[in-house]
Short mmCIF file of N, CA and C in Angstrom, two decimals:
data_model
loop_
_atom_site.label_atom_id
_atom_site.label_comp_id
_atom_site.label_asym_id
_atom_site.label_seq_id
_atom_site.Cartn_x
_atom_site.Cartn_y
_atom_site.Cartn_z
N MET A 1 73.62 68.30 84.29
CA MET A 1 73.36 69.65 84.73
C MET A 1 74.63 70.30 85.26
N LEU A 2 75.39 69.55 86.06
CA LEU A 2 76.62 70.09 86.62
C LEU A 2 77.65 70.38 85.52
N MET A 3 77.69 69.54 84.52
CA MET A 3 78.65 69.73 83.43
C MET A 3 78.33 70.97 82.61
N THR A 4 77.04 71.26 82.40
CA THR A 4 76.70 72.47 81.65
C THR A 4 77.04 73.71 82.45
N ALA A 5 76.87 73.66 83.77
CA ALA A 5 77.24 74.80 84.60
C ALA A 5 78.75 74.99 84.58
N PHE A 6 79.50 73.89 84.63
CA PHE A 6 80.96 73.97 84.58
C PHE A 6 81.41 74.51 83.23
N GLY A 7 80.77 74.05 82.15
CA GLY A 7 81.10 74.54 80.82
C GLY A 7 80.82 76.02 80.68
N GLY A 8 79.72 76.48 81.24
CA GLY A 8 79.40 77.90 81.21
C GLY A 8 80.39 78.73 82.01
N LEU A 9 80.83 78.19 83.14
CA LEU A 9 81.82 78.89 83.95
C LEU A 9 83.16 78.97 83.22
N MET A 10 83.57 77.89 82.59
CA MET A 10 84.83 77.90 81.84
C MET A 10 84.75 78.87 80.66
N TRP A 11 83.62 78.92 79.98
CA TRP A 11 83.45 79.87 78.88
C TRP A 11 83.59 81.29 79.40
N LEU A 12 83.00 81.57 80.56
CA LEU A 12 83.09 82.90 81.15
C LEU A 12 84.53 83.26 81.51
N ILE A 13 85.26 82.30 82.07
CA ILE A 13 86.66 82.54 82.44
C ILE A 13 87.51 82.78 81.19
N PHE A 14 87.33 81.97 80.16
CA PHE A 14 88.11 82.14 78.93
C PHE A 14 87.78 83.46 78.24
N THR A 15 86.52 83.88 78.31
CA THR A 15 86.14 85.16 77.73
C THR A 15 86.77 86.31 78.50
N ALA A 16 86.81 86.21 79.82
CA ALA A 16 87.44 87.25 80.63
C ALA A 16 88.93 87.33 80.35
N ILE A 17 89.59 86.19 80.18
CA ILE A 17 91.01 86.18 79.84
C ILE A 17 91.24 86.84 78.49
N LEU A 18 90.38 86.55 77.53
CA LEU A 18 90.50 87.15 76.20
C LEU A 18 90.30 88.66 76.26
N VAL A 19 89.31 89.11 77.01
CA VAL A 19 89.05 90.55 77.11
C VAL A 19 90.24 91.26 77.75
N LEU A 20 90.81 90.68 78.80
CA LEU A 20 91.98 91.27 79.43
C LEU A 20 93.15 91.36 78.45
N ALA A 21 93.35 90.32 77.66
CA ALA A 21 94.45 90.32 76.69
C ALA A 21 94.24 91.37 75.61
N VAL A 22 93.01 91.53 75.15
CA VAL A 22 92.72 92.54 74.12
C VAL A 22 92.93 93.94 74.68
N VAL A 23 92.47 94.18 75.90
CA VAL A 23 92.65 95.50 76.52
C VAL A 23 94.14 95.79 76.71
N ALA A 24 94.90 94.81 77.17
CA ALA A 24 96.35 95.00 77.35
C ALA A 24 97.02 95.29 76.01
N PHE A 25 96.61 94.59 74.96
CA PHE A 25 97.19 94.82 73.63
C PHE A 25 96.91 96.23 73.15
N VAL A 26 95.68 96.69 73.33
CA VAL A 26 95.32 98.05 72.89
C VAL A 26 96.10 99.09 73.70
N LEU A 27 96.20 98.89 75.01
CA LEU A 27 96.95 99.84 75.84
C LEU A 27 98.44 99.84 75.48
N ALA A 28 98.98 98.68 75.16
CA ALA A 28 100.38 98.62 74.73
C ALA A 28 100.57 99.32 73.40
N ALA A 29 99.58 99.23 72.54
CA ALA A 29 99.68 99.84 71.21
C ALA A 29 99.60 101.36 71.25
N ILE A 30 98.83 101.91 72.19
CA ILE A 30 98.67 103.36 72.20
C ILE A 30 99.74 104.07 73.03
N ALA A 31 100.53 103.33 73.78
CA ALA A 31 101.61 103.95 74.54
C ALA A 31 102.74 104.34 73.58
N ARG A 32 103.45 105.42 73.93
CA ARG A 32 104.54 105.90 73.08
C ARG A 32 105.75 104.97 73.19
N GLU A 33 106.48 104.85 72.10
CA GLU A 33 107.68 104.01 72.06
C GLU A 33 108.74 104.51 73.04
N ASP A 34 108.93 105.82 73.11
CA ASP A 34 109.97 106.35 74.00
C ASP A 34 109.63 106.16 75.48
N ALA A 35 108.36 105.99 75.79
CA ALA A 35 107.97 105.74 77.19
C ALA A 35 108.47 104.37 77.65
N TYR A 36 108.50 103.40 76.76
CA TYR A 36 109.03 102.08 77.12
C TYR A 36 110.51 102.17 77.45
N ARG A 37 111.26 102.95 76.65
CA ARG A 37 112.68 103.10 76.91
C ARG A 37 112.92 103.90 78.19
N ALA A 38 112.14 104.95 78.39
CA ALA A 38 112.31 105.77 79.59
C ALA A 38 111.95 105.00 80.85
N ALA A 39 111.00 104.10 80.77
CA ALA A 39 110.60 103.31 81.94
C ALA A 39 111.51 102.10 82.14
N ASP A 40 112.48 101.93 81.24
CA ASP A 40 113.43 100.82 81.31
C ASP A 40 112.72 99.47 81.27
N LYS A 41 111.75 99.37 80.36
CA LYS A 41 111.03 98.12 80.13
C LYS A 41 111.40 97.61 78.73
N GLN A 42 110.95 96.42 78.40
CA GLN A 42 111.17 95.92 77.05
C GLN A 42 110.54 96.90 76.06
N ASN A 43 110.96 96.85 74.80
CA ASN A 43 110.44 97.82 73.84
C ASN A 43 108.98 97.53 73.47
N LYS A 44 108.41 98.47 72.77
CA LYS A 44 106.99 98.39 72.42
C LYS A 44 106.70 97.18 71.54
N MET A 45 107.57 96.90 70.58
CA MET A 45 107.34 95.78 69.67
C MET A 45 107.32 94.46 70.43
N PHE A 46 108.18 94.30 71.43
CA PHE A 46 108.20 93.09 72.25
C PHE A 46 106.83 92.86 72.88
N TRP A 47 106.28 93.89 73.52
CA TRP A 47 105.00 93.74 74.20
C TRP A 47 103.85 93.56 73.21
N LEU A 48 103.93 94.21 72.05
CA LEU A 48 102.89 94.00 71.04
C LEU A 48 102.91 92.56 70.53
N ILE A 49 104.09 92.00 70.34
CA ILE A 49 104.18 90.61 69.88
C ILE A 49 103.67 89.66 70.95
N ILE A 50 104.12 89.83 72.19
CA ILE A 50 103.71 88.94 73.27
C ILE A 50 102.19 89.00 73.47
N LEU A 51 101.66 90.21 73.54
CA LEU A 51 100.22 90.34 73.78
C LEU A 51 99.40 89.96 72.55
N GLY A 52 99.93 90.19 71.35
CA GLY A 52 99.25 89.76 70.13
C GLY A 52 99.17 88.24 70.04
N VAL A 53 100.26 87.57 70.39
CA VAL A 53 100.25 86.10 70.42
C VAL A 53 99.26 85.61 71.47
N THR A 54 99.20 86.31 72.60
CA THR A 54 98.25 85.94 73.65
C THR A 54 96.81 86.04 73.14
N VAL A 55 96.49 87.11 72.44
CA VAL A 55 95.14 87.26 71.89
C VAL A 55 94.87 86.16 70.86
N ALA A 56 95.85 85.89 70.00
CA ALA A 56 95.66 84.85 68.98
C ALA A 56 95.47 83.48 69.61
N VAL A 57 96.25 83.16 70.63
CA VAL A 57 96.12 81.87 71.30
C VAL A 57 94.73 81.76 71.94
N ASN A 58 94.29 82.83 72.57
CA ASN A 58 92.97 82.79 73.22
C ASN A 58 91.85 82.64 72.19
N LEU A 59 92.04 83.17 71.01
CA LEU A 59 91.00 83.05 69.98
C LEU A 59 91.06 81.72 69.24
N LEU A 60 92.27 81.23 68.96
CA LEU A 60 92.41 80.11 68.03
C LEU A 60 92.73 78.78 68.67
N ALA A 61 93.48 78.78 69.76
CA ALA A 61 93.96 77.51 70.32
C ALA A 61 93.41 77.32 71.72
N PRO A 62 92.53 76.38 71.90
CA PRO A 62 91.93 76.18 73.23
C PRO A 62 92.81 75.34 74.15
N TYR A 63 94.11 75.66 74.20
CA TYR A 63 95.03 74.93 75.07
C TYR A 63 95.18 75.71 76.36
N LEU A 64 94.78 75.11 77.45
CA LEU A 64 94.77 75.80 78.74
C LEU A 64 96.15 76.27 79.14
N PHE A 65 97.19 75.47 78.90
CA PHE A 65 98.54 75.85 79.29
C PHE A 65 98.97 77.14 78.57
N LEU A 66 98.72 77.22 77.27
CA LEU A 66 99.09 78.42 76.51
C LEU A 66 98.27 79.63 76.96
N GLN A 67 97.01 79.41 77.26
CA GLN A 67 96.17 80.51 77.72
C GLN A 67 96.63 81.02 79.08
N LEU A 68 97.06 80.12 79.95
CA LEU A 68 97.56 80.55 81.26
C LEU A 68 98.89 81.29 81.13
N ALA A 69 99.75 80.85 80.21
CA ALA A 69 101.00 81.56 79.97
C ALA A 69 100.71 82.97 79.45
N GLY A 70 99.74 83.09 78.57
CA GLY A 70 99.34 84.41 78.08
C GLY A 70 98.73 85.26 79.18
N LEU A 71 98.00 84.64 80.08
CA LEU A 71 97.42 85.37 81.21
C LEU A 71 98.52 85.92 82.10
N VAL A 72 99.57 85.15 82.31
CA VAL A 72 100.71 85.64 83.10
C VAL A 72 101.34 86.86 82.43
N ALA A 73 101.53 86.80 81.12
CA ALA A 73 102.09 87.95 80.39
C ALA A 73 101.18 89.16 80.50
N THR A 74 99.88 88.95 80.41
CA THR A 74 98.93 90.05 80.53
C THR A 74 98.98 90.66 81.92
N ILE A 75 99.05 89.83 82.94
CA ILE A 75 99.12 90.33 84.31
C ILE A 75 100.40 91.11 84.53
N VAL A 76 101.52 90.62 83.99
CA VAL A 76 102.79 91.35 84.12
C VAL A 76 102.67 92.71 83.46
N PHE A 77 102.02 92.77 82.29
CA PHE A 77 101.85 94.06 81.63
C PHE A 77 101.04 95.02 82.50
N PHE A 78 99.92 94.54 83.05
CA PHE A 78 99.06 95.42 83.85
C PHE A 78 99.70 95.82 85.17
N VAL A 79 100.46 94.94 85.80
CA VAL A 79 100.98 95.20 87.14
C VAL A 79 102.32 95.92 87.11
N ASP A 80 103.16 95.63 86.12
CA ASP A 80 104.51 96.18 86.11
C ASP A 80 104.72 97.23 85.02
N VAL A 81 104.39 96.90 83.79
CA VAL A 81 104.73 97.76 82.66
C VAL A 81 103.82 98.97 82.57
N ARG A 82 102.53 98.78 82.64
CA ARG A 82 101.61 99.90 82.46
C ARG A 82 101.77 100.98 83.52
N PRO A 83 101.91 100.64 84.83
CA PRO A 83 102.14 101.72 85.80
C PRO A 83 103.45 102.47 85.53
N ALA A 84 104.49 101.78 85.09
CA ALA A 84 105.74 102.46 84.78
C ALA A 84 105.57 103.39 83.58
N LEU A 85 104.83 102.94 82.57
CA LEU A 85 104.58 103.79 81.41
C LEU A 85 103.77 105.02 81.78
N ARG A 86 102.77 104.84 82.64
CA ARG A 86 101.95 105.98 83.06
C ARG A 86 102.77 106.97 83.87
N GLN A 87 103.67 106.48 84.70
CA GLN A 87 104.49 107.37 85.52
C GLN A 87 105.45 108.18 84.64
N VAL A 88 106.04 107.52 83.65
CA VAL A 88 106.98 108.20 82.77
C VAL A 88 106.27 109.19 81.86
N SER A 89 105.09 108.82 81.35
CA SER A 89 104.40 109.71 80.42
C SER A 89 103.58 110.79 81.11
N GLY A 90 103.59 110.82 82.42
CA GLY A 90 102.85 111.86 83.12
C GLY A 90 101.40 111.51 83.35
N GLY A 91 101.00 110.31 83.01
CA GLY A 91 99.62 109.90 83.27
C GLY A 91 99.44 109.51 84.71
N GLY A 92 98.22 109.36 85.12
CA GLY A 92 97.94 108.93 86.47
C GLY A 92 97.85 110.07 87.46
N ARG A 93 98.27 111.25 87.07
CA ARG A 93 98.19 112.41 87.93
C ARG A 93 96.92 113.16 87.59
N ARG A 94 96.06 113.30 88.53
CA ARG A 94 94.80 114.02 88.28
C ARG A 94 94.79 115.26 89.14
N GLY A 95 95.00 116.38 88.51
CA GLY A 95 95.03 117.63 89.26
C GLY A 95 96.34 117.77 90.01
N GLY A 96 96.41 118.74 90.86
CA GLY A 96 97.63 118.95 91.63
C GLY A 96 98.68 119.63 90.78
N SER A 97 99.79 119.94 91.42
CA SER A 97 100.87 120.56 90.69
C SER A 97 102.11 119.70 90.81
N SER A 98 103.16 120.12 90.11
CA SER A 98 104.39 119.33 90.14
C SER A 98 105.10 119.43 91.48
N SER A 99 104.70 120.38 92.33
CA SER A 99 105.35 120.51 93.63
C SER A 99 104.62 119.75 94.72
N ASP A 100 103.57 119.02 94.37
CA ASP A 100 102.85 118.24 95.37
C ASP A 100 103.69 117.05 95.80
N GLY A 101 103.80 116.89 97.09
CA GLY A 101 104.52 115.74 97.64
C GLY A 101 103.54 114.68 98.08
N PRO A 102 104.02 113.65 98.76
CA PRO A 102 103.15 112.57 99.17
C PRO A 102 102.15 112.98 100.25
N TYR A 103 102.43 114.09 100.96
CA TYR A 103 101.53 114.53 102.04
C TYR A 103 100.85 115.85 101.74
N GLY A 104 100.91 116.28 100.51
CA GLY A 104 100.26 117.52 100.12
C GLY A 104 101.25 118.43 99.42
N PRO A 105 100.83 119.65 99.13
CA PRO A 105 101.69 120.57 98.39
C PRO A 105 102.90 121.02 99.21
N TYR A 106 104.02 121.18 98.53
CA TYR A 106 105.23 121.69 99.16
C TYR A 106 105.19 123.20 99.10
N ASN A 107 105.34 123.86 100.23
CA ASN A 107 105.20 125.31 100.24
C ASN A 107 106.53 126.03 100.36
N GLY A 108 107.64 125.34 100.18
CA GLY A 108 108.95 125.99 100.18
C GLY A 108 109.46 126.35 101.56
N GLY A 109 108.99 125.69 102.60
CA GLY A 109 109.48 125.96 103.94
C GLY A 109 108.82 127.15 104.61
N ARG A 110 107.73 127.62 104.08
CA ARG A 110 107.02 128.78 104.68
C ARG A 110 106.14 128.36 105.80
#
């Protein structure tokens, strides 16, 4: 009974890792090439290859070490690369104007 619960938990973890890798791959694919250069990150093809290999490893090779290495690459993409791409491409800003500062709108000293 305990082994089937452990097996189910491992299947859930591996599925979550696969879903994260697929989402990261799709997000890397839809970002513009020039945004990678402007954000001073590796180029788009580099991230597509790394994340594509991660998805392939998660689908085809049940080696925990390779899956964990792919998980690290996926986490780096989500934590470092994607926020930089969003900042460079103007994403992440919802409403407001370009003169908004960290404490509200800048009114020009009035």
